[in-house]
mmCIF file of C-alpha atoms in Angstrom:
data_model
loop_
_atom_site.group_PDB
_atom_site.id
_atom_site.type_symbol
_atom_site.label_atom_id
_atom_site.label_comp_id
_atom_site.label_asym_id
_atom_site.label_seq_id
_atom_site.Cartn_x
_atom_site.Cartn_y
_atom_site.Cartn_z
ATOM 1 C CA MET P 1123 6.601 119.199 113.459
ATOM 2 C CA LYS P 1124 4.469 117.978 116.334
ATOM 3 C CA SER P 1125 5.706 119.025 119.805
ATOM 4 C CA TYR P 1126 6.677 116.209 122.173
ATOM 5 C CA ARG P 1127 4.537 117.834 124.828
ATOM 6 C CA SER P 1128 1.470 116.993 122.808
ATOM 7 C CA TYR P 1129 2.239 113.279 122.731
ATOM 8 C CA SER P 1130 0.457 110.916 125.096
ATOM 9 C CA ASP P 1131 2.410 108.726 127.474
ATOM 10 C CA LEU P 1132 1.894 105.674 125.275
ATOM 11 C CA GLU P 1133 3.133 107.558 122.217
ATOM 12 C CA LEU P 1134 6.194 108.716 124.095
ATOM 13 C CA LEU P 1135 6.890 105.155 125.233
ATOM 14 C CA ASP P 1136 6.698 103.919 121.659
ATOM 15 C CA LEU P 1137 9.192 106.596 120.621
ATOM 16 C CA VAL P 1138 11.490 105.704 123.531
ATOM 17 C CA LYS P 1139 11.496 102.087 122.338
ATOM 18 C CA GLU P 1140 12.841 103.448 119.063
ATOM 19 C CA GLU P 1141 15.586 105.158 121.094
ATOM 20 C CA ASP P 1142 14.136 108.607 120.651
ATOM 21 C CA ARG P 1143 16.005 110.547 123.310
ATOM 22 C CA ASN P 1144 13.835 113.624 122.959
ATOM 23 C CA ALA P 1145 10.819 111.523 123.879
ATOM 24 C CA PHE P 1146 12.705 110.247 126.909
ATOM 25 C CA VAL P 1147 13.550 113.821 127.930
ATOM 26 C CA GLU P 1148 9.869 114.718 127.694
ATOM 27 C CA ILE P 1149 8.946 111.812 129.979
ATOM 28 C CA PHE P 1150 11.629 112.925 132.437
ATOM 29 C CA GLU P 1151 10.363 116.507 132.503
ATOM 30 C CA ARG P 1152 6.782 115.313 132.811
ATOM 31 C CA TYR P 1153 7.336 113.046 135.828
ATOM 32 C CA ASN P 1154 10.595 114.022 137.485
ATOM 33 C CA LYS P 1155 9.146 116.483 140.004
ATOM 34 C CA LEU P 1156 6.178 114.271 140.798
ATOM 35 C CA LEU P 1157 8.370 111.273 141.474
ATOM 36 C CA TYR P 1158 10.814 113.311 143.527
ATOM 37 C CA SER P 1159 7.989 114.684 145.692
ATOM 38 C CA HIS P 1160 6.640 111.168 146.219
ATOM 39 C CA VAL P 1161 10.030 109.666 147.097
ATOM 40 C CA TYR P 1162 11.098 112.553 149.331
ATOM 41 C CA ASN P 1163 7.845 112.241 151.266
ATOM 42 C CA LYS P 1164 8.918 108.686 152.155
ATOM 43 C CA LEU P 1165 12.649 109.116 152.695
ATOM 44 C CA ARG P 1166 12.984 112.716 153.882
ATOM 45 C CA ASP P 1167 16.443 112.975 152.368
ATOM 46 C CA GLU P 1168 17.044 115.227 149.347
ATOM 47 C CA ASP P 1169 20.181 113.594 147.953
ATOM 48 C CA THR P 1170 18.921 110.055 148.411
ATOM 49 C CA SER P 1171 15.536 110.946 146.892
ATOM 50 C CA ARG P 1172 17.162 112.622 143.906
ATOM 51 C CA ASP P 1173 19.447 109.644 143.291
ATOM 52 C CA LEU P 1174 16.579 107.186 143.565
ATOM 53 C CA VAL P 1175 14.460 109.086 141.029
ATOM 54 C CA GLN P 1176 17.390 109.169 138.623
ATOM 55 C CA ASP P 1177 17.736 105.405 139.036
ATOM 56 C CA VAL P 1178 14.068 105.026 138.088
ATOM 57 C CA PHE P 1179 14.572 106.893 134.831
ATOM 58 C CA VAL P 1180 17.784 105.014 134.065
ATOM 59 C CA ALA P 1181 15.898 101.750 134.574
ATOM 60 C CA LEU P 1182 13.116 103.008 132.272
ATOM 61 C CA TRP P 1183 15.619 103.662 129.500
ATOM 62 C CA GLU P 1184 17.500 100.394 129.996
ATOM 63 C CA LYS P 1185 14.288 98.314 130.022
ATOM 64 C CA ARG P 1186 12.500 100.228 127.252
ATOM 65 C CA ASP P 1187 12.328 97.181 124.988
ATOM 66 C CA MET P 1188 10.533 95.126 127.676
ATOM 67 C CA ILE P 1189 7.827 97.679 128.441
ATOM 68 C CA LYS P 1190 4.515 96.759 126.832
ATOM 69 C CA ASN P 1191 1.042 98.209 127.237
ATOM 70 C CA VAL P 1192 1.613 99.832 130.608
ATOM 71 C CA ASN P 1193 0.299 102.907 132.282
ATOM 72 C CA LEU P 1194 3.437 105.058 132.303
ATOM 73 C CA SER P 1195 2.693 106.990 135.499
ATOM 74 C CA GLY P 1196 1.719 103.786 137.335
ATOM 75 C CA TYR P 1197 4.815 102.037 136.036
ATOM 76 C CA LEU P 1198 7.125 104.840 137.219
ATOM 77 C CA PHE P 1199 5.521 105.102 140.647
ATOM 78 C CA THR P 1200 5.638 101.327 141.089
ATOM 79 C CA MET P 1201 9.348 101.308 140.284
ATOM 80 C CA SER P 1202 9.853 104.156 142.748
ATOM 81 C CA ARG P 1203 7.995 102.285 145.474
ATOM 82 C CA ASN P 1204 10.018 99.110 144.912
ATOM 83 C CA LYS P 1205 13.291 101.003 145.013
ATOM 84 C CA ILE P 1206 12.231 102.721 148.240
ATOM 85 C CA LEU P 1207 11.418 99.366 149.815
ATOM 86 C CA ASN P 1208 14.737 97.901 148.681
ATOM 87 C CA LEU P 1209 16.620 100.886 150.033
ATOM 88 C CA VAL P 1210 14.858 100.792 153.403
ATOM 89 C CA SER P 1211 15.374 97.036 153.668
ATOM 90 C CA HIS P 1212 19.060 97.358 152.841
ATOM 91 C CA HIS P 1213 19.472 100.189 155.328
ATOM 92 C CA LYS P 1214 17.822 98.083 158.046
ATOM 93 C CA ILE P 1215 20.111 95.144 157.312
ATOM 94 C CA VAL P 1216 23.188 97.368 157.482
ATOM 95 C CA THR P 1217 21.957 99.047 160.668
ATOM 96 C CA ASP P 1218 21.155 95.722 162.335
ATOM 97 C CA TYR P 1219 24.560 94.356 161.355
ATOM 98 C CA ALA P 1220 26.332 97.440 162.691
ATOM 99 C CA THR P 1221 24.356 97.180 165.940
ATOM 100 C CA THR P 1222 25.253 93.505 166.269
ATOM 101 C CA ILE P 1223 28.943 94.251 165.739
ATOM 102 C CA GLN P 1224 28.814 97.076 168.273
ATOM 103 C CA ASN P 1225 27.072 94.914 170.868
ATOM 104 C CA PHE P 1226 29.560 92.119 170.293
ATOM 105 C CA ALA P 1227 32.467 94.543 170.721
ATOM 106 C CA GLU P 1228 31.022 95.903 173.973
ATOM 107 C CA VAL P 1229 30.376 92.435 175.388
ATOM 108 C CA SER P 1230 33.824 91.203 174.319
ATOM 109 C CA GLU P 1231 35.487 94.201 175.937
ATOM 110 C CA GLY P 1232 33.563 93.644 179.164
ATOM 111 C CA LEU P 1233 34.453 89.949 179.236
ATOM 112 C CA ALA P 1234 38.109 90.720 178.562
ATOM 113 C CA ASP P 1235 38.247 93.195 181.476
ATOM 114 C CA GLU P 1236 36.523 90.738 183.793
ATOM 115 C CA ARG P 1237 38.889 87.923 182.861
ATOM 116 C CA ILE P 1238 41.854 90.187 183.572
ATOM 117 C CA ARG P 1239 40.464 90.992 187.020
ATOM 118 C CA GLU P 1240 39.809 87.320 187.721
ATOM 119 C CA LYS P 1241 43.323 86.355 186.642
ATOM 120 C CA GLN P 1242 44.876 89.055 188.810
ATOM 121 C CA LEU P 1243 42.787 88.013 191.804
ATOM 122 C CA ALA P 1244 43.720 84.351 191.334
ATOM 123 C CA GLU P 1245 47.411 85.268 191.170
ATOM 124 C CA ILE P 1246 47.168 87.272 194.402
ATOM 125 C CA ILE P 1247 45.327 84.464 196.206
ATOM 126 C CA ASN P 1248 47.768 81.775 195.047
ATOM 127 C CA LYS P 1249 50.761 83.909 196.020
ATOM 128 C CA GLU P 1250 49.494 84.460 199.558
ATOM 129 C CA ILE P 1251 48.477 80.816 200.015
ATOM 130 C CA ASN P 1252 51.978 79.729 199.017
ATOM 131 C CA ALA P 1253 53.415 82.201 201.549
ATOM 132 C CA LEU P 1254 51.659 80.463 204.485
ATOM 133 C CA PRO P 1255 53.755 78.331 206.869
ATOM 134 C CA GLU P 1256 54.140 74.842 205.448
ATOM 135 C CA ARG P 1257 51.864 72.954 207.869
ATOM 136 C CA MET P 1258 49.227 75.700 207.854
ATOM 137 C CA ARG P 1259 49.269 75.766 204.051
ATOM 138 C CA GLU P 1260 48.952 71.990 203.883
ATOM 139 C CA VAL P 1261 45.922 71.968 206.184
ATOM 140 C CA PHE P 1262 44.330 74.894 204.359
ATOM 141 C CA LEU P 1263 44.690 73.284 200.932
ATOM 142 C CA MET P 1264 43.307 69.974 202.118
ATOM 143 C CA SER P 1265 40.345 71.759 203.678
ATOM 144 C CA ARG P 1266 39.509 74.232 200.935
ATOM 145 C CA PHE P 1267 40.700 72.501 197.739
ATOM 146 C CA GLU P 1268 40.403 68.810 198.565
ATOM 147 C CA HIS P 1269 37.254 69.457 200.618
ATOM 148 C CA LEU P 1270 38.315 67.151 203.435
ATOM 149 C CA SER P 1271 36.711 67.374 206.855
ATOM 150 C CA ASN P 1272 38.736 68.350 209.932
ATOM 151 C CA ARG P 1273 38.632 64.732 211.066
ATOM 152 C CA GLU P 1274 39.949 63.441 207.727
ATOM 153 C CA ILE P 1275 42.756 65.988 207.739
ATOM 154 C CA ALA P 1276 43.642 65.128 211.314
ATOM 155 C CA GLU P 1277 43.893 61.435 210.451
ATOM 156 C CA LYS P 1278 46.006 62.057 207.342
ATOM 157 C CA LEU P 1279 48.453 64.382 209.094
ATOM 158 C CA ASN P 1280 48.357 62.702 212.517
ATOM 159 C CA LEU P 1281 47.058 65.857 214.168
ATOM 160 C CA SER P 1282 44.226 66.554 216.575
ATOM 161 C CA GLU P 1283 41.004 67.965 215.146
ATOM 162 C CA GLN P 1284 41.476 71.039 217.360
ATOM 163 C CA THR P 1285 44.903 71.642 215.830
ATOM 164 C CA VAL P 1286 43.437 71.345 212.335
ATOM 165 C CA ALA P 1287 40.670 73.789 213.211
ATOM 166 C CA THR P 1288 43.236 76.219 214.631
ATOM 167 C CA HIS P 1289 45.370 76.027 211.466
ATOM 168 C CA ILE P 1290 42.344 76.733 209.271
ATOM 169 C CA LYS P 1291 41.218 79.647 211.430
ATOM 170 C CA LYS P 1292 44.693 81.184 211.474
ATOM 171 C CA SER P 1293 45.205 80.698 207.735
ATOM 172 C CA LEU P 1294 41.918 82.434 206.976
ATOM 173 C CA ARG P 1295 42.826 85.318 209.268
ATOM 174 C CA VAL P 1296 46.278 85.689 207.698
ATOM 175 C CA LEU P 1297 44.977 85.531 204.130
ATOM 176 C CA ARG P 1298 42.232 88.052 204.773
ATOM 177 C CA GLN P 1299 44.721 90.410 206.339
ATOM 178 C CA LYS P 1300 47.239 89.955 203.525
ATOM 179 C CA ILE P 1301 44.862 90.167 200.606
ATOM 180 C CA GLY P 1302 42.482 92.732 202.054
ATOM 181 C CA MET P 1303 38.715 92.696 202.349
ATOM 182 C CA ALA P 1304 38.379 95.349 199.630
ATOM 183 C CA ILE P 1305 39.459 92.874 196.948
ATOM 184 C CA PHE P 1306 36.724 90.451 197.944
ATOM 185 C CA LEU P 1307 34.030 93.076 198.170
ATOM 186 C CA THR P 1308 35.041 94.395 194.732
ATOM 187 C CA SER P 1309 34.990 90.905 193.281
ATOM 188 C CA PHE P 1310 31.636 90.243 194.935
ATOM 189 C CA CYS P 1311 30.147 93.347 193.290
ATOM 190 C CA HIS P 1312 31.426 92.364 189.836
ATOM 191 C CA CYS P 1313 30.095 88.813 189.921
ATOM 192 C CA GLY P 1314 26.619 89.866 191.026
ATOM 193 C CA GLY P 1315 26.664 88.071 194.363
ATOM 194 C CA LEU P 1316 27.764 84.562 195.197
ATOM 195 C CA ASP P 1317 24.202 83.277 195.255
ATOM 196 C CA THR P 1318 23.705 84.391 191.646
ATOM 197 C CA PRO P 1319 24.114 81.558 189.067
ATOM 198 C CA LEU P 1320 27.351 82.078 187.170
ATOM 199 C CA ALA P 1321 28.496 81.076 183.718
ATOM 200 C CA PRO P 1322 30.905 78.087 183.736
ATOM 201 C CA GLU P 1323 33.964 80.277 183.109
ATOM 202 C CA LYS P 1324 33.183 82.267 186.299
ATOM 203 C CA ASN P 1325 32.902 79.276 188.632
ATOM 204 C CA GLU P 1326 36.618 79.264 189.465
ATOM 205 C CA HIS P 1327 36.466 82.932 190.398
ATOM 206 C CA LYS P 1328 33.503 82.245 192.691
ATOM 207 C CA LYS P 1329 35.280 79.235 194.206
ATOM 208 C CA ASN P 1330 38.371 81.312 195.039
ATOM 209 C CA ILE P 1331 36.305 83.877 196.927
ATOM 210 C CA LEU P 1332 34.394 81.205 198.846
ATOM 211 C CA LEU P 1333 37.689 79.847 200.191
ATOM 212 C CA PHE P 1334 37.777 82.766 202.584
ATOM 213 C CA PHE P 1335 34.107 82.888 203.537
ATOM 214 C CA PRO P 1336 33.130 79.348 204.596
ATOM 215 C CA SER P 1337 30.142 80.713 206.515
ATOM 216 C CA GLY P 1338 28.937 82.988 203.752
ATOM 217 C CA ILE P 1339 29.746 86.463 202.505
ATOM 218 C CA PRO P 1340 29.830 89.061 205.299
ATOM 219 C CA ASP P 1341 27.737 92.194 205.069
ATOM 220 C CA ARG P 1342 29.403 94.739 202.760
ATOM 221 C CA SER P 1343 29.297 97.354 205.468
ATOM 222 C CA ASP P 1344 31.217 95.072 207.825
ATOM 223 C CA SER P 1345 34.934 95.630 207.297
ATOM 224 C CA THR P 1346 36.068 93.804 210.454
ATOM 225 C CA VAL P 1347 38.897 91.351 209.800
ATOM 226 C CA MET P 1348 38.324 88.003 211.388
#
């Protein structure tokens, strides 16, 4: 009986189409190491390369009826190349997706922390504003929240402009002393400076800080309470 080793690739393919498993084994032994060497050179991973080569031979067996007049070695190497490309493409998609998820998680965590700080700061500011003497609080709110001029406030409350100015000055001094300059400097660092354009959700945070610095942010090294 003629040895399978003596058969040409085309003869072996014809036998494989007839479901000759010995012919298939001969093809495997003839090309397995060559394909593995080729695939490993691209992937540099033994297990993955071995699995991919096995997939090539499985595909050869499953598609044996559709193979016609092909160069066997070229056919096998083409299948290997396509599977490598598919694997690399899939790996890139998975990696990109994982990176996107990770970036989203990091950004979300940062935003959550910042919102907590902003909420805490707003609560502190509101608490200390509400603790001001009634007339001082009224003048302060009209000045800083309603954006009225000293003259407008004076007319509304039947006060002199000097009295209004004194109330505002005292309220700012009291609030700075109560809340502490460190809170404002910390907030200033986190928001990147009050001259830096902020996202809409940060505008309220910026506005709260500006209440206490009508003439602009003091130098960070200056810790003097006005």
